[in-house]
mmCIF file of C-alpha atoms in Angstrom:
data_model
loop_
_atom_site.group_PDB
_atom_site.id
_atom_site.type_symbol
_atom_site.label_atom_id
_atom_site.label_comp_id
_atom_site.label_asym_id
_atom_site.label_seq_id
_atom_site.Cartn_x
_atom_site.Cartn_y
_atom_site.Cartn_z
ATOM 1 C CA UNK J 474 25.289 5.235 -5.712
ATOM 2 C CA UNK J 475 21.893 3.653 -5.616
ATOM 3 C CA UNK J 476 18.646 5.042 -4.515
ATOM 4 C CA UNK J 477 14.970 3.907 -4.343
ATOM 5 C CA UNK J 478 11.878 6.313 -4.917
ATOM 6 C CA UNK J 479 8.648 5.235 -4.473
ATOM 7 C CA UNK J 480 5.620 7.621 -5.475
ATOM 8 C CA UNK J 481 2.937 7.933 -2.737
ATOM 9 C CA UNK J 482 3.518 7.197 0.424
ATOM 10 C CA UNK J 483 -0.123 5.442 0.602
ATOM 11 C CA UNK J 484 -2.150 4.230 -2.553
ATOM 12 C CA UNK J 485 -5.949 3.916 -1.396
ATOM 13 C CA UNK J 486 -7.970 1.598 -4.169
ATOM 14 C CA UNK J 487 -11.410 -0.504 -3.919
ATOM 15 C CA UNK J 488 -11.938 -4.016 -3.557
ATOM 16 C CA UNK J 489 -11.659 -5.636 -7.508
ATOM 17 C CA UNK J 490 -9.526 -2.254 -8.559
ATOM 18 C CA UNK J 491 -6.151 -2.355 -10.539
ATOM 19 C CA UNK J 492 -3.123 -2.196 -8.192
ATOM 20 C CA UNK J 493 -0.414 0.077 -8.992
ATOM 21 C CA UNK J 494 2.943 0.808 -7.358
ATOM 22 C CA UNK J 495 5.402 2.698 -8.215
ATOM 23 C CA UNK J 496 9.087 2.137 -7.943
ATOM 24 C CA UNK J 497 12.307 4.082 -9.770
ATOM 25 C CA UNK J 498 15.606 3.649 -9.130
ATOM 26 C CA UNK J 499 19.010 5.519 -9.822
ATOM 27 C CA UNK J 500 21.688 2.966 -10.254
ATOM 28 C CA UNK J 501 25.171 3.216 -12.374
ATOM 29 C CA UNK J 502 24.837 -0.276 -13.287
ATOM 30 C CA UNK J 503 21.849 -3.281 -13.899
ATOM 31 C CA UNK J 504 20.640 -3.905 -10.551
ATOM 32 C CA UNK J 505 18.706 -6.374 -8.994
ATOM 33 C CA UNK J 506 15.469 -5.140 -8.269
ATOM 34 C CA UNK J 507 13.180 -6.729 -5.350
ATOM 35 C CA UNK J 508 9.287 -5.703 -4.180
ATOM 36 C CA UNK J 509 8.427 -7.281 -0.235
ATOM 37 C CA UNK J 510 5.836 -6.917 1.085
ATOM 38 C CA UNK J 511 4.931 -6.358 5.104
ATOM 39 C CA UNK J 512 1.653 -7.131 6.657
ATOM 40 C CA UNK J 513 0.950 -5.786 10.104
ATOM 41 C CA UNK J 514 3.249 -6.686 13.170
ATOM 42 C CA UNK J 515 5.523 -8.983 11.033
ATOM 43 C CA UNK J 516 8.315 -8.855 8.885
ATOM 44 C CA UNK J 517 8.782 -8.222 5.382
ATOM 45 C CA UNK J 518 8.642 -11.127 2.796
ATOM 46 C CA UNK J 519 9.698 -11.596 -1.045
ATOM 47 C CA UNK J 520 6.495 -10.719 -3.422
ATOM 48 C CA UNK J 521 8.712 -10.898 -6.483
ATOM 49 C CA UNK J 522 12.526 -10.337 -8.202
ATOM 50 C CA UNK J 523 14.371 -9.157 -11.143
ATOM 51 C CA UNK J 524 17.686 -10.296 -11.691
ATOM 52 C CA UNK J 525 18.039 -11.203 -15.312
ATOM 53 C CA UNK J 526 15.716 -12.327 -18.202
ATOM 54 C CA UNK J 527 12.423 -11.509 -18.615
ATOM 55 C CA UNK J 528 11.731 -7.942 -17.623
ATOM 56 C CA UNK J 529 8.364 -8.908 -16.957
ATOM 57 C CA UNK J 530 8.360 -10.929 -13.645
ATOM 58 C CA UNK J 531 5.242 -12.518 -11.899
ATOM 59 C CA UNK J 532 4.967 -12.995 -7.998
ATOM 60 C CA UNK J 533 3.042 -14.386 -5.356
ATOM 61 C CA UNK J 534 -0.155 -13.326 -4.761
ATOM 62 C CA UNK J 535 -1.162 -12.474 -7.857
ATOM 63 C CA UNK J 536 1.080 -9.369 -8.351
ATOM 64 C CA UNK J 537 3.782 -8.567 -11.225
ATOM 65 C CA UNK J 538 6.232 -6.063 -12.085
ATOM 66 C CA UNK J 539 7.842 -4.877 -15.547
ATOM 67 C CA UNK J 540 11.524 -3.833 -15.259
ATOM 68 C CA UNK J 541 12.175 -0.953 -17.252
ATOM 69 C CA UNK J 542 15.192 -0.339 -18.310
ATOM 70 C CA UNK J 543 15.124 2.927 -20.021
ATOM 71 C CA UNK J 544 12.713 4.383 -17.522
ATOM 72 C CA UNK J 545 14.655 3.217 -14.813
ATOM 73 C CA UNK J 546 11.345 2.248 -13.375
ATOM 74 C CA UNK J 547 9.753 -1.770 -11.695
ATOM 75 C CA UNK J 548 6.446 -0.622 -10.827
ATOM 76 C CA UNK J 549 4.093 -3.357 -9.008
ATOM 77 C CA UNK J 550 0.617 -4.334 -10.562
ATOM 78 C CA UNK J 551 -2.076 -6.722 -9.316
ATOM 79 C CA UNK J 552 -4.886 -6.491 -12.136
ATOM 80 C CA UNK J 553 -8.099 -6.968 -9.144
ATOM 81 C CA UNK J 554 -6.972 -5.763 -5.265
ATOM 82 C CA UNK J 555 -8.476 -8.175 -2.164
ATOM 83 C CA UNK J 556 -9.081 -6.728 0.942
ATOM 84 C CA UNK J 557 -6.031 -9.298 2.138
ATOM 85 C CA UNK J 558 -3.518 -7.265 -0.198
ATOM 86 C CA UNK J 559 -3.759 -4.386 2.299
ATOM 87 C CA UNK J 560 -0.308 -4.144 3.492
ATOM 88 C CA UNK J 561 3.015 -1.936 3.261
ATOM 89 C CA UNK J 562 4.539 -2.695 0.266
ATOM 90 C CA UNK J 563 8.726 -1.883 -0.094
ATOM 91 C CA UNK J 564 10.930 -1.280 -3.689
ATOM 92 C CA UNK J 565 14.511 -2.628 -3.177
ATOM 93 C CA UNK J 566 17.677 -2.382 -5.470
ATOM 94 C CA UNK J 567 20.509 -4.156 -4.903
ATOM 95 C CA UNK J 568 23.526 -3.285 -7.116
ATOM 96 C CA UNK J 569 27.711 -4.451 -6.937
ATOM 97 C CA UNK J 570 29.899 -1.931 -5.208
ATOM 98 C CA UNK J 571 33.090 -2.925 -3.839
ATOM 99 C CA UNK J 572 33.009 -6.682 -4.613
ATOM 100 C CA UNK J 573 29.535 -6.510 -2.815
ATOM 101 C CA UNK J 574 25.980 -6.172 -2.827
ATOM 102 C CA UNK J 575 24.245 -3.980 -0.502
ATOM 103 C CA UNK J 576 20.563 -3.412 -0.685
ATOM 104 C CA UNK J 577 18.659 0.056 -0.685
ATOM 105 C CA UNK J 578 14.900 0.201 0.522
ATOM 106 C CA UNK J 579 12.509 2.528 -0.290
ATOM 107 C CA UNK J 580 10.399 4.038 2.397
ATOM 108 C CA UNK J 581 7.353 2.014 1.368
ATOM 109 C CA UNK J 582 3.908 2.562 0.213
ATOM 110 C CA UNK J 583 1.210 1.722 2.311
ATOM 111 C CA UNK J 584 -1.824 0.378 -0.047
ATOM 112 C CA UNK J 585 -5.240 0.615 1.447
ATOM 113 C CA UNK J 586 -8.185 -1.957 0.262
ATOM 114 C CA UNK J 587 -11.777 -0.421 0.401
ATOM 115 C CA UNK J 588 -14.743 -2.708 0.056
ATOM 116 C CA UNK C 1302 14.189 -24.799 9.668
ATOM 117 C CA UNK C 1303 13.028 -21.989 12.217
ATOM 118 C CA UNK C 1304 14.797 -18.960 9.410
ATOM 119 C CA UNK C 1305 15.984 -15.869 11.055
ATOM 120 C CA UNK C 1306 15.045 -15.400 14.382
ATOM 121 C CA UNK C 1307 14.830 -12.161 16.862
ATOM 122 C CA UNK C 1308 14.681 -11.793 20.537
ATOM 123 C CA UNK C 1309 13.082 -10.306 22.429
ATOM 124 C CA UNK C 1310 10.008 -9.646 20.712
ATOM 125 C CA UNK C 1311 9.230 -6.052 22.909
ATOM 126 C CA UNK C 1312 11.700 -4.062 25.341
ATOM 127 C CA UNK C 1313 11.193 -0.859 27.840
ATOM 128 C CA UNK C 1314 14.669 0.895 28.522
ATOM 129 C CA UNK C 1315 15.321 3.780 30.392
ATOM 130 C CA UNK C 1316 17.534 6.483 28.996
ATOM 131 C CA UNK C 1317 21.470 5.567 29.400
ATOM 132 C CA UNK C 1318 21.052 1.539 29.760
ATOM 133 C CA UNK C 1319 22.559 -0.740 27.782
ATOM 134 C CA UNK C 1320 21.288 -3.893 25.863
ATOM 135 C CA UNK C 1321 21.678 -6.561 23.181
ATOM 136 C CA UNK C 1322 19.163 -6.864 20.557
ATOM 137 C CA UNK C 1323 19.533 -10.961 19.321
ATOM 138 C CA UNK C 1324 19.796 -12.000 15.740
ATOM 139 C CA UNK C 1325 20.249 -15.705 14.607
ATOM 140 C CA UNK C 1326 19.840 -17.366 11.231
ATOM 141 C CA UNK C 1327 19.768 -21.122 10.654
ATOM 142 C CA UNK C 1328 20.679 -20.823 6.813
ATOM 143 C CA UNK C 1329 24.059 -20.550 6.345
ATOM 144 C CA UNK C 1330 23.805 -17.263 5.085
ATOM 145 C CA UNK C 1331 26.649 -15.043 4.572
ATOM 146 C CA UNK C 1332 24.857 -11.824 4.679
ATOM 147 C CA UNK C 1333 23.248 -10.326 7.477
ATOM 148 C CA UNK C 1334 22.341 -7.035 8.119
ATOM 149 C CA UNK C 1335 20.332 -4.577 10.664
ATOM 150 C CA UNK C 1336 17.448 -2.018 9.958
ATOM 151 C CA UNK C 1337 15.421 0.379 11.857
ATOM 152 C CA UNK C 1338 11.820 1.154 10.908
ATOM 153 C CA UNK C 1339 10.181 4.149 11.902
ATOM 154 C CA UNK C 1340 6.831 5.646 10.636
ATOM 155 C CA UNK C 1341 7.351 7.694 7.107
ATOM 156 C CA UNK C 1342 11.392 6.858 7.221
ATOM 157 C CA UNK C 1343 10.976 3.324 5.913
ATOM 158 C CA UNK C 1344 13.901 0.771 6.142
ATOM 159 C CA UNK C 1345 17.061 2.616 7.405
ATOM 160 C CA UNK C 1346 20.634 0.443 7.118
ATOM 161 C CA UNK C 1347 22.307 0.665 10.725
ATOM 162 C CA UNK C 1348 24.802 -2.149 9.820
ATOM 163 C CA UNK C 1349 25.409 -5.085 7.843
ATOM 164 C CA UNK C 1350 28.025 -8.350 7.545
ATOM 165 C CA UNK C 1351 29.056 -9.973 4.520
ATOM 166 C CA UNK C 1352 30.689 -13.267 6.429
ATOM 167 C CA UNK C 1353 32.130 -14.011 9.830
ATOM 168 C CA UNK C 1354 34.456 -11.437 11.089
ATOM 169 C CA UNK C 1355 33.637 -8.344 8.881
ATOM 170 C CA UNK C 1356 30.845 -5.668 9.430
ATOM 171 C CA UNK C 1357 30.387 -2.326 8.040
ATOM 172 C CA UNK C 1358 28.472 0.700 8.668
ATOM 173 C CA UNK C 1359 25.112 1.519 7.307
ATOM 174 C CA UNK C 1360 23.253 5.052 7.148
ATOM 175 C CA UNK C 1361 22.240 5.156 10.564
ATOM 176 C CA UNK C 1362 25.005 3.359 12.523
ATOM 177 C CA UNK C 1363 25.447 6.147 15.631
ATOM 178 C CA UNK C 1364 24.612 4.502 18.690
ATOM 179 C CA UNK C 1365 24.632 0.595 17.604
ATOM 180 C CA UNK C 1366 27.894 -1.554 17.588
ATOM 181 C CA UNK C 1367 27.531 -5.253 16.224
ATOM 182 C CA UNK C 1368 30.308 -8.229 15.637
ATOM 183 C CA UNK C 1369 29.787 -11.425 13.682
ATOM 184 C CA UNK C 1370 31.862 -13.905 15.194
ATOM 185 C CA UNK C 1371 29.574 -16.698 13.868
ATOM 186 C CA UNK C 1372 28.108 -16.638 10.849
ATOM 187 C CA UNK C 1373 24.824 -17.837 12.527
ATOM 188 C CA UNK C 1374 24.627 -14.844 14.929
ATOM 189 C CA UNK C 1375 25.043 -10.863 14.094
ATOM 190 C CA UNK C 1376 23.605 -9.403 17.651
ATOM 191 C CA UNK C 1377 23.385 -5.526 18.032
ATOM 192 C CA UNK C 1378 24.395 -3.465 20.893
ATOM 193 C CA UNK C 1379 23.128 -0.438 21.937
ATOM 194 C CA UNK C 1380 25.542 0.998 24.087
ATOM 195 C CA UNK C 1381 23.520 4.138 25.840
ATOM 196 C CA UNK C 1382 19.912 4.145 24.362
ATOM 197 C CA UNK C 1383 18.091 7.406 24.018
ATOM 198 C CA UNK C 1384 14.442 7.967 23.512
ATOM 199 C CA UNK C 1385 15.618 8.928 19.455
ATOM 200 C CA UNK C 1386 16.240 4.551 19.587
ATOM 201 C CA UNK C 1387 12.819 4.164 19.982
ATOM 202 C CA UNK C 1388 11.484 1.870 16.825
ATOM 203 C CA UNK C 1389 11.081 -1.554 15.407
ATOM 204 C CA UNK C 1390 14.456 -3.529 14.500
ATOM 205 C CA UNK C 1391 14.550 -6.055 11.982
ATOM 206 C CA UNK C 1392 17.250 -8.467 10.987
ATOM 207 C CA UNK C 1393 17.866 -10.190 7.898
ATOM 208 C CA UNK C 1394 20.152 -12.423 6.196
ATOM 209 C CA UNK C 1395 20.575 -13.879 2.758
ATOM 210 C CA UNK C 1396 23.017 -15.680 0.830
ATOM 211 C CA UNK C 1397 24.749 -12.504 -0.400
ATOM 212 C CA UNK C 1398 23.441 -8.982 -0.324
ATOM 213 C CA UNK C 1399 21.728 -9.412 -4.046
ATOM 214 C CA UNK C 1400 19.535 -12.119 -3.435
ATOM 215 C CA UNK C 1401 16.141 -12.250 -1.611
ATOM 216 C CA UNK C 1402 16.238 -11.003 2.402
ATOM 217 C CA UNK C 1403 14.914 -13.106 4.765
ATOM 218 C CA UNK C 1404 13.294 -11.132 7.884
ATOM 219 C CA UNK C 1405 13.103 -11.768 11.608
ATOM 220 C CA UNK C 1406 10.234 -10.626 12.895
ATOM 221 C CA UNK C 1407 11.141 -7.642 14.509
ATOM 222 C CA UNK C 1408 12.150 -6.363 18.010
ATOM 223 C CA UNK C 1409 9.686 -2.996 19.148
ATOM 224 C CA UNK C 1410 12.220 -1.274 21.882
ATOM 225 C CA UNK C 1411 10.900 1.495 23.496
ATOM 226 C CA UNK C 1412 13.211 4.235 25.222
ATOM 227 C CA UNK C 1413 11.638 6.367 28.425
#
């Protein structure tokens, strides 16, 4: 069975800072790995995926992630945080079971921009 | 394309109604599922579809029946709410469970 942990339930950084968010995952097989990203009152959105390929994956926004195989691990980096990239940031995997694929969140990391 | 949509937006319920949380998607997608957000619980899976006719239980399906009779709509009941309902519901869809989710914006219901 899958699971999602993210460390820190809220990541506090200044303006021009390195971003980083962590994500590890228990899976019995490759998974697909997924960070969204939620900005007040709306929905989440697609910052960046891992499917296949290159384990290093850029997104929107400036941020990337490194899948990890052997640390189980797709931890989110932006190199220089803007006060825009405050927002609640989510870790997905998404692995076969059953002929399907059924996503697994984790419970999110709130990341708070100081000037 | 107007993506996956939600309605309503915001709903007040007393304790033992009944009501129907809309979900529609304008896609195609086969996928569609429901989550409950609540403050330090993060996304929790109350149920999902993987194409017209079949649905399936997440983690947190007490309470909440749904049916997919389209593949366009996947609407969620809740058939006696209780103040323990009280959160923010978001649909989503996607072409099958491992690709990207696409988001609604959210319903806030709030139980008295």
């Amino acid at each position: 069975a899958q699971s999602v942990t993210q460390l820190g339930s809220h990541v506090s950084v200044s303006e021009g800072a390195l971003v980083l968010l962590r994500c590890n995952y228990s899976s019995s097989v490759p998974p697909y790995l997924f960070w969204y990203v939620q900005y007040p009152n709306q929905g989440l959105q697609l910052l960046l995926k891992y499917t296949t390929g290159a384990t290093l994956v850029k997104g929107i926004n400036g941020f990337e992630a490194e899948f990890k195989k052997s640390e189980t691990s797709f931890h989110l980096t932006k190199p220089s945080a803007h006060m825009s990239d405050a927002a609640e940031y989510f870790c997905a995997v998404s692995e076969a079971s059953g002929g399907s694929y059924i996503p697994t969140f984790g419970r999110g990391t709130s990341l708070i921009v100081h000037p | 394309n107007a993506g996956v949509t939600q309605t309503p937006k915001f709903q007040v319920l007393k304790t033992g109604q009944s009501m129907t949380l809309q979900c529609a998607q304008d896609m195609n997608h086969e996928y569609m599922s429901w989550y409950r957000q609540d403050p330090g619980m993060g996304l929790r899976l109350i149920h999902y579809s993987v194409g017209a006719g079949i649905t399936d239980q997440g983690e947190v399906p007490n309470g909440y029946n749904v049916s997919r009779s389209t593949t366009e709509d996947f609407p969620l009941r809740l058939l006696s709410a209780a103040p323990s309902q009280t959160s923010v519901y978001f649909c989503a869809s996607s072409r099958t469970g491992g690709e990207t989710q696409y988001f609604g914006p959210g319903t806030r219901l709030l139980v008295l």
